[in-house]
């Protein structure tokens, strides 16, 4: 989950450098002809839509016979397969809505520590290509007005959550509170300065990173619960000042309300 979040942040850093009006869509679940699909990331620029499947893979991989493998020889799911399905269903949906939109799609590998051998051309963007690729996107051209209508229409059709999300029944009071160690899955019991320290294995992690992981877990497990500083402090169950919890929430989320009634929600991008 942390790696996926870091990949999104890295991809966003490229998008923010675009000198052009655009509409960004991400993490949107839609349905077409009884089939559900997700737009991972999409940019509506000028008169075309650029569809991306963003992956934060680390290590070495290779393609053979249109299949993706770890260097150890074990086959893994090919994100190209998912991208092709998403592109096909999205174009079908556009047709049903009465839109004719040129679509360009690519799997984006954002991590500089990722190497893919024998990668198919055209549909894959590797880390070393990203700077040049984003510079080739249309610059200083107005966005097609119909894209604002299209974006609003897609938002009206989006599903509230993934249909594949199936969680067992559980209650907040019954769960063990704390931040699990990244190395041994024990729970951090103490913090020194800016670090959380595991008493089981000695692993150290930046407190802000550890708290953020637990915030993300809380929001997934309890989507209807309001995210407050006090609730997250209880959920983390580690001796850090409340102001550090509040600082992390304010940095990564959007604050709603004031004083004792304040809570936090995911930031919305225009």
PDB file of C-alpha atoms in Angstrom:
ATOM      1  CA  UNK A   1       0.000   0.000   0.000  1.00  0.00           C
ATOM      2  CA  UNK A   2       2.849   2.355   0.853  1.00  0.00           C
ATOM      3  CA  UNK A   3       4.614   1.566  -2.428  1.00  0.00           C
ATOM      4  CA  UNK A   4       1.431   2.237  -4.385  1.00  0.00           C
ATOM      5  CA  UNK A   5       0.989   5.581  -2.641  1.00  0.00           C
ATOM      6  CA  UNK A   6       4.615   6.522  -3.328  1.00  0.00           C
ATOM      7  CA  UNK A   7       4.124   5.620  -6.986  1.00  0.00           C
ATOM      8  CA  UNK A   8       1.118   7.921  -7.227  1.00  0.00           C
ATOM      9  CA  UNK A   9       3.074  10.770  -5.642  1.00  0.00           C
ATOM     10  CA  UNK A  10       5.939  10.255  -8.099  1.00  0.00           C
ATOM     11  CA  UNK A  11       3.589  10.170 -11.085  1.00  0.00           C
ATOM     12  CA  UNK A  12       1.856  13.334  -9.846  1.00  0.00           C
ATOM     13  CA  UNK A  13       5.231  15.103  -9.736  1.00  0.00           C
ATOM     14  CA  UNK A  14       5.520  14.599 -13.512  1.00  0.00           C
ATOM     15  CA  UNK A  15       1.934  15.699 -14.134  1.00  0.00           C
ATOM     16  CA  UNK A  16       2.448  18.908 -12.155  1.00  0.00           C
ATOM     17  CA  UNK A  17       5.159  19.962 -14.623  1.00  0.00           C
ATOM     18  CA  UNK A  18       2.761  19.961 -17.579  1.00  0.00           C
ATOM     19  CA  UNK A  19       2.461  23.512 -18.968  1.00  0.00           C
ATOM     20  CA  UNK A  20      -1.015  22.974 -20.291  1.00  0.00           C
ATOM     21  CA  UNK A  21      -4.641  22.932 -19.159  1.00  0.00           C
ATOM     22  CA  UNK A  22      -5.693  19.408 -18.302  1.00  0.00           C
ATOM     23  CA  UNK A  23      -8.205  17.391 -16.312  1.00  0.00           C
ATOM     24  CA  UNK A  24      -6.845  14.575 -14.156  1.00  0.00           C
ATOM     25  CA  UNK A  25      -8.945  11.512 -13.354  1.00  0.00           C
ATOM     26  CA  UNK A  26      -7.695   8.757 -11.080  1.00  0.00           C
ATOM     27  CA  UNK A  27      -8.914   5.755  -9.118  1.00  0.00           C
ATOM     28  CA  UNK A  28     -12.326   5.864 -10.786  1.00  0.00           C
ATOM     29  CA  UNK A  29     -14.444   2.703 -10.983  1.00  0.00           C
ATOM     30  CA  UNK A  30     -16.922   2.554 -13.869  1.00  0.00           C
ATOM     31  CA  UNK A  31     -19.219  -0.004 -15.469  1.00  0.00           C
ATOM     32  CA  UNK A  32     -19.955  -0.717 -19.125  1.00  0.00           C
ATOM     33  CA  UNK A  33     -22.071  -3.527 -20.578  1.00  0.00           C
ATOM     34  CA  UNK A  34     -22.174  -5.232 -17.194  1.00  0.00           C
ATOM     35  CA  UNK A  35     -18.383  -5.187 -16.844  1.00  0.00           C
ATOM     36  CA  UNK A  36     -16.608  -3.201 -14.151  1.00  0.00           C
ATOM     37  CA  UNK A  37     -13.262  -1.505 -14.740  1.00  0.00           C
ATOM     38  CA  UNK A  38     -11.018   1.097 -13.104  1.00  0.00           C
ATOM     39  CA  UNK A  39      -9.338   4.176 -14.534  1.00  0.00           C
ATOM     40  CA  UNK A  40      -6.044   4.230 -12.649  1.00  0.00           C
ATOM     41  CA  UNK A  41      -4.939   7.613 -14.047  1.00  0.00           C
ATOM     42  CA  UNK A  42      -6.141   9.575 -17.057  1.00  0.00           C
ATOM     43  CA  UNK A  43      -5.260  12.998 -18.442  1.00  0.00           C
ATOM     44  CA  UNK A  44      -7.692  14.895 -20.644  1.00  0.00           C
ATOM     45  CA  UNK A  45      -5.497  17.229 -22.696  1.00  0.00           C
ATOM     46  CA  UNK A  46      -6.441  19.335 -25.721  1.00  0.00           C
ATOM     47  CA  UNK A  47      -8.728  16.922 -27.637  1.00  0.00           C
ATOM     48  CA  UNK A  48      -7.471  13.501 -26.491  1.00  0.00           C
ATOM     49  CA  UNK A  49      -7.449  11.309 -23.399  1.00  0.00           C
ATOM     50  CA  UNK A  50      -4.213   9.786 -22.151  1.00  0.00           C
ATOM     51  CA  UNK A  51      -4.892   6.643 -20.152  1.00  0.00           C
ATOM     52  CA  UNK A  52      -2.241   5.330 -17.737  1.00  0.00           C
ATOM     53  CA  UNK A  53      -1.784   2.275 -15.570  1.00  0.00           C
ATOM     54  CA  UNK A  54       0.847   3.396 -13.034  1.00  0.00           C
ATOM     55  CA  UNK A  55       3.123   0.762 -11.475  1.00  0.00           C
ATOM     56  CA  UNK A  56       5.797   1.286  -8.835  1.00  0.00           C
ATOM     57  CA  UNK A  57       7.679  -1.951  -9.512  1.00  0.00           C
ATOM     58  CA  UNK A  58      11.189  -2.402  -8.122  1.00  0.00           C
ATOM     59  CA  UNK A  59      13.743  -4.825  -9.549  1.00  0.00           C
ATOM     60  CA  UNK A  60      14.357  -6.579 -12.859  1.00  0.00           C
ATOM     61  CA  UNK A  61      11.702  -8.101 -15.108  1.00  0.00           C
ATOM     62  CA  UNK A  62      11.491  -9.413 -18.671  1.00  0.00           C
ATOM     63  CA  UNK A  63       8.911 -10.152 -21.333  1.00  0.00           C
ATOM     64  CA  UNK A  64       8.794 -13.463 -23.174  1.00  0.00           C
ATOM     65  CA  UNK A  65       6.018 -14.637 -25.501  1.00  0.00           C
ATOM     66  CA  UNK A  66       3.855 -11.676 -24.442  1.00  0.00           C
ATOM     67  CA  UNK A  67       4.103 -12.629 -20.764  1.00  0.00           C
ATOM     68  CA  UNK A  68       5.824 -10.790 -17.921  1.00  0.00           C
ATOM     69  CA  UNK A  69       8.293 -12.573 -15.641  1.00  0.00           C
ATOM     70  CA  UNK A  70      10.426 -11.843 -12.627  1.00  0.00           C
ATOM     71  CA  UNK A  71      14.105 -12.426 -13.285  1.00  0.00           C
ATOM     72  CA  UNK A  72      13.753 -15.562 -11.190  1.00  0.00           C
ATOM     73  CA  UNK A  73      11.543 -16.973 -13.950  1.00  0.00           C
ATOM     74  CA  UNK A  74       8.201 -16.692 -12.126  1.00  0.00           C
ATOM     75  CA  UNK A  75       5.361 -15.304 -14.234  1.00  0.00           C
ATOM     76  CA  UNK A  76       3.419 -12.355 -12.783  1.00  0.00           C
ATOM     77  CA  UNK A  77       0.287 -10.459 -13.818  1.00  0.00           C
ATOM     78  CA  UNK A  78       0.988  -8.268 -16.827  1.00  0.00           C
ATOM     79  CA  UNK A  79      -0.404  -4.728 -16.310  1.00  0.00           C
ATOM     80  CA  UNK A  80      -0.672  -4.438 -20.101  1.00  0.00           C
ATOM     81  CA  UNK A  81      -3.523  -6.958 -20.026  1.00  0.00           C
ATOM     82  CA  UNK A  82      -5.427  -4.841 -17.523  1.00  0.00           C
ATOM     83  CA  UNK A  83      -4.707  -1.656 -19.495  1.00  0.00           C
ATOM     84  CA  UNK A  84      -6.039  -3.143 -22.748  1.00  0.00           C
ATOM     85  CA  UNK A  85      -9.247  -4.201 -21.020  1.00  0.00           C
ATOM     86  CA  UNK A  86      -9.702  -0.759 -19.449  1.00  0.00           C
ATOM     87  CA  UNK A  87      -9.047   1.007 -22.750  1.00  0.00           C
ATOM     88  CA  UNK A  88     -11.547  -1.190 -24.602  1.00  0.00           C
ATOM     89  CA  UNK A  89     -14.330  -0.757 -22.041  1.00  0.00           C
ATOM     90  CA  UNK A  90     -13.714   2.985 -21.747  1.00  0.00           C
ATOM     91  CA  UNK A  91     -13.995   3.421 -25.520  1.00  0.00           C
ATOM     92  CA  UNK A  92     -17.228   1.410 -25.474  1.00  0.00           C
ATOM     93  CA  UNK A  93     -18.560   3.676 -22.728  1.00  0.00           C
ATOM     94  CA  UNK A  94     -17.588   6.799 -24.691  1.00  0.00           C
ATOM     95  CA  UNK A  95     -19.480   5.435 -27.686  1.00  0.00           C
ATOM     96  CA  UNK A  96     -22.600   4.841 -25.566  1.00  0.00           C
ATOM     97  CA  UNK A  97     -22.377   8.393 -24.194  1.00  0.00           C
ATOM     98  CA  UNK A  98     -22.048   9.848 -27.691  1.00  0.00           C
ATOM     99  CA  UNK A  99     -18.404  10.951 -27.433  1.00  0.00           C
ATOM    100  CA  UNK A 100     -15.678  10.337 -29.983  1.00  0.00           C
ATOM    101  CA  UNK A 101     -12.401  10.747 -28.112  1.00  0.00           C
ATOM    102  CA  UNK A 102      -8.928   9.766 -29.386  1.00  0.00           C
ATOM    103  CA  UNK A 103      -7.325   7.577 -26.717  1.00  0.00           C
ATOM    104  CA  UNK A 104      -3.666   6.887 -26.027  1.00  0.00           C
ATOM    105  CA  UNK A 105      -2.851   4.315 -23.372  1.00  0.00           C
ATOM    106  CA  UNK A 106       0.367   3.224 -21.659  1.00  0.00           C
ATOM    107  CA  UNK A 107       1.626   1.370 -18.613  1.00  0.00           C
ATOM    108  CA  UNK A 108       3.906   3.736 -16.682  1.00  0.00           C
ATOM    109  CA  UNK A 109       6.730   2.292 -14.591  1.00  0.00           C
ATOM    110  CA  UNK A 110       7.695   5.206 -12.357  1.00  0.00           C
ATOM    111  CA  UNK A 111      10.362   3.734 -10.100  1.00  0.00           C
ATOM    112  CA  UNK A 112      13.947   4.495 -11.259  1.00  0.00           C
ATOM    113  CA  UNK A 113      15.049   1.163  -9.735  1.00  0.00           C
ATOM    114  CA  UNK A 114      12.887  -0.794 -12.189  1.00  0.00           C
ATOM    115  CA  UNK A 115      14.356  -2.431 -15.302  1.00  0.00           C
ATOM    116  CA  UNK A 116      12.293  -4.336 -17.881  1.00  0.00           C
ATOM    117  CA  UNK A 117      14.031  -6.304 -20.596  1.00  0.00           C
ATOM    118  CA  UNK A 118      12.450  -7.007 -23.994  1.00  0.00           C
ATOM    119  CA  UNK A 119       9.668  -4.556 -23.173  1.00  0.00           C
ATOM    120  CA  UNK A 120       7.000  -4.092 -25.882  1.00  0.00           C
ATOM    121  CA  UNK A 121       7.269  -0.752 -27.630  1.00  0.00           C
ATOM    122  CA  UNK A 122       4.586   1.959 -27.676  1.00  0.00           C
ATOM    123  CA  UNK A 123       2.452   0.710 -24.768  1.00  0.00           C
ATOM    124  CA  UNK A 124       5.115   0.876 -22.016  1.00  0.00           C
ATOM    125  CA  UNK A 125       6.779   3.938 -20.511  1.00  0.00           C
ATOM    126  CA  UNK A 126       9.938   3.164 -18.568  1.00  0.00           C
ATOM    127  CA  UNK A 127      11.452   5.424 -15.878  1.00  0.00           C
ATOM    128  CA  UNK A 128      14.177   6.732 -18.210  1.00  0.00           C
ATOM    129  CA  UNK A 129      11.560   7.835 -20.757  1.00  0.00           C
ATOM    130  CA  UNK A 130       9.251   9.826 -18.508  1.00  0.00           C
ATOM    131  CA  UNK A 131      10.918  13.239 -18.552  1.00  0.00           C
ATOM    132  CA  UNK A 132      11.064  13.325 -22.352  1.00  0.00           C
ATOM    133  CA  UNK A 133       7.589  11.817 -22.720  1.00  0.00           C
ATOM    134  CA  UNK A 134       5.873  14.480 -20.623  1.00  0.00           C
ATOM    135  CA  UNK A 135       7.700  17.196 -22.534  1.00  0.00           C
ATOM    136  CA  UNK A 136       6.171  15.876 -25.780  1.00  0.00           C
ATOM    137  CA  UNK A 137       2.577  16.291 -24.589  1.00  0.00           C
ATOM    138  CA  UNK A 138       0.635  19.190 -26.162  1.00  0.00           C
ATOM    139  CA  UNK A 139       1.742  22.527 -24.744  1.00  0.00           C
ATOM    140  CA  UNK A 140      -0.120  25.835 -24.453  1.00  0.00           C
ATOM    141  CA  UNK A 141      -3.236  24.638 -26.222  1.00  0.00           C
ATOM    142  CA  UNK A 142      -6.775  25.062 -24.865  1.00  0.00           C
ATOM    143  CA  UNK A 143      -8.614  22.002 -23.640  1.00  0.00           C
ATOM    144  CA  UNK A 144     -11.653  20.939 -25.655  1.00  0.00           C
ATOM    145  CA  UNK A 145     -14.729  22.344 -23.828  1.00  0.00           C
ATOM    146  CA  UNK A 146     -16.534  19.029 -24.223  1.00  0.00           C
ATOM    147  CA  UNK A 147     -13.984  17.448 -21.870  1.00  0.00           C
ATOM    148  CA  UNK A 148     -15.417  19.350 -18.927  1.00  0.00           C
ATOM    149  CA  UNK A 149     -18.826  17.875 -19.715  1.00  0.00           C
ATOM    150  CA  UNK A 150     -17.288  14.442 -20.211  1.00  0.00           C
ATOM    151  CA  UNK A 151     -15.438  14.623 -16.887  1.00  0.00           C
ATOM    152  CA  UNK A 152     -18.642  15.601 -15.086  1.00  0.00           C
ATOM    153  CA  UNK A 153     -20.510  12.764 -16.779  1.00  0.00           C
ATOM    154  CA  UNK A 154     -17.907  10.189 -15.748  1.00  0.00           C
ATOM    155  CA  UNK A 155     -18.011  11.480 -12.182  1.00  0.00           C
ATOM    156  CA  UNK A 156     -21.784  11.040 -12.156  1.00  0.00           C
ATOM    157  CA  UNK A 157     -21.357   7.429 -13.296  1.00  0.00           C
ATOM    158  CA  UNK A 158     -18.499   6.450 -10.997  1.00  0.00           C
ATOM    159  CA  UNK A 159     -19.090   3.604  -8.580  1.00  0.00           C
ATOM    160  CA  UNK A 160     -18.737   4.452  -4.896  1.00  0.00           C
ATOM    161  CA  UNK A 161     -16.174   1.709  -4.335  1.00  0.00           C
ATOM    162  CA  UNK A 162     -14.539  -1.280  -5.955  1.00  0.00           C
ATOM    163  CA  UNK A 163     -17.013  -4.126  -6.442  1.00  0.00           C
ATOM    164  CA  UNK A 164     -14.179  -6.513  -5.571  1.00  0.00           C
ATOM    165  CA  UNK A 165     -13.764  -5.042  -2.114  1.00  0.00           C
ATOM    166  CA  UNK A 166     -14.928  -7.741   0.279  1.00  0.00           C
ATOM    167  CA  UNK A 167     -14.010  -7.361   3.920  1.00  0.00           C
ATOM    168  CA  UNK A 168     -14.873  -9.671   6.801  1.00  0.00           C
ATOM    169  CA  UNK A 169     -17.072  -8.331   9.563  1.00  0.00           C
ATOM    170  CA  UNK A 170     -15.063  -6.629  12.299  1.00  0.00           C
ATOM    171  CA  UNK A 171     -15.439  -3.909  14.923  1.00  0.00           C
ATOM    172  CA  UNK A 172     -13.031  -1.178  15.959  1.00  0.00           C
ATOM    173  CA  UNK A 173     -13.181  -2.164  19.638  1.00  0.00           C
ATOM    174  CA  UNK A 174     -12.108  -5.746  18.855  1.00  0.00           C
ATOM    175  CA  UNK A 175      -8.976  -4.882  16.871  1.00  0.00           C
ATOM    176  CA  UNK A 176      -5.491  -4.561  18.300  1.00  0.00           C
ATOM    177  CA  UNK A 177      -4.320  -0.965  18.057  1.00  0.00           C
ATOM    178  CA  UNK A 178      -0.791  -0.039  17.010  1.00  0.00           C
ATOM    179  CA  UNK A 179       1.572   0.448  14.077  1.00  0.00           C
ATOM    180  CA  UNK A 180       2.975  -2.817  12.681  1.00  0.00           C
ATOM    181  CA  UNK A 181       6.709  -3.018  12.070  1.00  0.00           C
ATOM    182  CA  UNK A 182       7.654  -3.204   8.381  1.00  0.00           C
ATOM    183  CA  UNK A 183      10.198  -5.930   9.051  1.00  0.00           C
ATOM    184  CA  UNK A 184       8.743  -8.367  11.604  1.00  0.00           C
ATOM    185  CA  UNK A 185       5.049  -7.309  11.803  1.00  0.00           C
ATOM    186  CA  UNK A 186       5.339  -6.749  15.532  1.00  0.00           C
ATOM    187  CA  UNK A 187       4.026  -3.448  16.873  1.00  0.00           C
ATOM    188  CA  UNK A 188       6.087  -0.344  17.508  1.00  0.00           C
ATOM    189  CA  UNK A 189       6.082   0.436  21.235  1.00  0.00           C
ATOM    190  CA  UNK A 190       8.269   3.523  21.395  1.00  0.00           C
ATOM    191  CA  UNK A 191       9.360   6.568  19.459  1.00  0.00           C
ATOM    192  CA  UNK A 192      12.625   8.440  19.758  1.00  0.00           C
ATOM    193  CA  UNK A 193      12.890  11.817  18.050  1.00  0.00           C
ATOM    194  CA  UNK A 194      11.491  11.395  14.545  1.00  0.00           C
ATOM    195  CA  UNK A 195      11.792   7.595  14.528  1.00  0.00           C
ATOM    196  CA  UNK A 196       9.589   4.699  15.581  1.00  0.00           C
ATOM    197  CA  UNK A 197      11.608   1.756  16.914  1.00  0.00           C
ATOM    198  CA  UNK A 198      10.580  -1.897  17.057  1.00  0.00           C
ATOM    199  CA  UNK A 199      11.538  -3.584  20.320  1.00  0.00           C
ATOM    200  CA  UNK A 200      11.339  -7.020  18.679  1.00  0.00           C
ATOM    201  CA  UNK A 201      13.831  -6.597  15.835  1.00  0.00           C
ATOM    202  CA  UNK A 202      15.251  -3.074  16.195  1.00  0.00           C
ATOM    203  CA  UNK A 203      13.777  -1.848  12.888  1.00  0.00           C
ATOM    204  CA  UNK A 204      13.493   1.948  12.633  1.00  0.00           C
ATOM    205  CA  UNK A 205      11.026   3.949  10.557  1.00  0.00           C
ATOM    206  CA  UNK A 206      10.245   7.634  10.274  1.00  0.00           C
ATOM    207  CA  UNK A 207       7.314   8.328  12.571  1.00  0.00           C
ATOM    208  CA  UNK A 208       5.521  10.368   9.926  1.00  0.00           C
ATOM    209  CA  UNK A 209       5.744   7.507   7.425  1.00  0.00           C
ATOM    210  CA  UNK A 210       4.533   4.997  10.024  1.00  0.00           C
ATOM    211  CA  UNK A 211       1.626   7.205  11.077  1.00  0.00           C
ATOM    212  CA  UNK A 212       0.643   7.749   7.436  1.00  0.00           C
ATOM    213  CA  UNK A 213       0.524   3.987   6.862  1.00  0.00           C
ATOM    214  CA  UNK A 214      -1.854   3.623   9.776  1.00  0.00           C
ATOM    215  CA  UNK A 215      -4.018   6.511   8.595  1.00  0.00           C
ATOM    216  CA  UNK A 216      -4.404   4.805   5.216  1.00  0.00           C
ATOM    217  CA  UNK A 217      -5.288   1.504   6.888  1.00  0.00           C
ATOM    218  CA  UNK A 218      -7.850   3.195   9.120  1.00  0.00           C
ATOM    219  CA  UNK A 219      -9.523   4.881   6.133  1.00  0.00           C
ATOM    220  CA  UNK A 220      -9.745   1.575   4.270  1.00  0.00           C
ATOM    221  CA  UNK A 221     -11.071  -0.383   7.253  1.00  0.00           C
ATOM    222  CA  UNK A 222     -13.491   2.290   8.455  1.00  0.00           C
ATOM    223  CA  UNK A 223     -14.565   4.363   5.410  1.00  0.00           C
ATOM    224  CA  UNK A 224     -17.619   5.781   7.203  1.00  0.00           C
ATOM    225  CA  UNK A 225     -15.668   6.906  10.298  1.00  0.00           C
ATOM    226  CA  UNK A 226     -14.503  10.500  10.573  1.00  0.00           C
ATOM    227  CA  UNK A 227     -10.716  10.786  10.666  1.00  0.00           C
ATOM    228  CA  UNK A 228      -9.724  12.910  13.674  1.00  0.00           C
ATOM    229  CA  UNK A 229      -6.427  13.482  15.448  1.00  0.00           C
ATOM    230  CA  UNK A 230      -7.696  11.777  18.606  1.00  0.00           C
ATOM    231  CA  UNK A 231      -9.018   8.739  16.736  1.00  0.00           C
ATOM    232  CA  UNK A 232      -5.756   8.279  14.809  1.00  0.00           C
ATOM    233  CA  UNK A 233      -3.705   8.651  17.993  1.00  0.00           C
ATOM    234  CA  UNK A 234      -5.780   5.862  19.548  1.00  0.00           C
ATOM    235  CA  UNK A 235      -5.456   3.755  16.392  1.00  0.00           C
ATOM    236  CA  UNK A 236      -1.650   4.197  16.272  1.00  0.00           C
ATOM    237  CA  UNK A 237      -1.252   3.520  20.017  1.00  0.00           C
ATOM    238  CA  UNK A 238       2.295   4.860  20.196  1.00  0.00           C
ATOM    239  CA  UNK A 239       3.638   7.600  22.487  1.00  0.00           C
ATOM    240  CA  UNK A 240       3.990  10.526  20.073  1.00  0.00           C
ATOM    241  CA  UNK A 241       2.600  14.042  20.668  1.00  0.00           C
ATOM    242  CA  UNK A 242      -0.884  14.718  19.364  1.00  0.00           C
ATOM    243  CA  UNK A 243       0.531  17.651  17.394  1.00  0.00           C
ATOM    244  CA  UNK A 244       2.639  15.219  15.329  1.00  0.00           C
ATOM    245  CA  UNK A 245      -0.493  13.233  14.459  1.00  0.00           C
ATOM    246  CA  UNK A 246      -2.266  16.478  13.529  1.00  0.00           C
ATOM    247  CA  UNK A 247       0.689  17.652  11.435  1.00  0.00           C
ATOM    248  CA  UNK A 248       0.713  14.416   9.415  1.00  0.00           C
ATOM    249  CA  UNK A 249      -3.041  14.590   8.858  1.00  0.00           C
ATOM    250  CA  UNK A 250      -2.868  18.210   7.736  1.00  0.00           C
ATOM    251  CA  UNK A 251       0.036  17.505   5.383  1.00  0.00           C
ATOM    252  CA  UNK A 252      -1.560  14.630   3.498  1.00  0.00           C
ATOM    253  CA  UNK A 253      -5.299  15.185   3.962  1.00  0.00           C
ATOM    254  CA  UNK A 254      -7.735  18.090   3.802  1.00  0.00           C
ATOM    255  CA  UNK A 255      -9.079  19.531   7.036  1.00  0.00           C
ATOM    256  CA  UNK A 256     -12.806  20.105   7.430  1.00  0.00           C
ATOM    257  CA  UNK A 257     -14.391  22.110  10.211  1.00  0.00           C
ATOM    258  CA  UNK A 258     -12.718  23.940  13.057  1.00  0.00           C
ATOM    259  CA  UNK A 259     -11.755  23.395  16.677  1.00  0.00           C
ATOM    260  CA  UNK A 260     -13.180  20.288  18.389  1.00  0.00           C
ATOM    261  CA  UNK A 261     -15.398  19.374  15.452  1.00  0.00           C
ATOM    262  CA  UNK A 262     -12.634  19.200  12.847  1.00  0.00           C
ATOM    263  CA  UNK A 263     -11.891  16.063  10.831  1.00  0.00           C
ATOM    264  CA  UNK A 264      -9.888  15.123   7.728  1.00  0.00           C
ATOM    265  CA  UNK A 265     -10.734  13.781   4.257  1.00  0.00           C
ATOM    266  CA  UNK A 266      -8.764  12.842   1.166  1.00  0.00           C
ATOM    267  CA  UNK A 267      -7.614  15.809  -0.886  1.00  0.00           C
ATOM    268  CA  UNK A 268      -9.522  16.359  -4.103  1.00  0.00           C
ATOM    269  CA  UNK A 269      -7.554  17.282  -7.209  1.00  0.00           C
ATOM    270  CA  UNK A 270      -9.117  19.532  -9.835  1.00  0.00           C
TER     271      UNK A 270
END
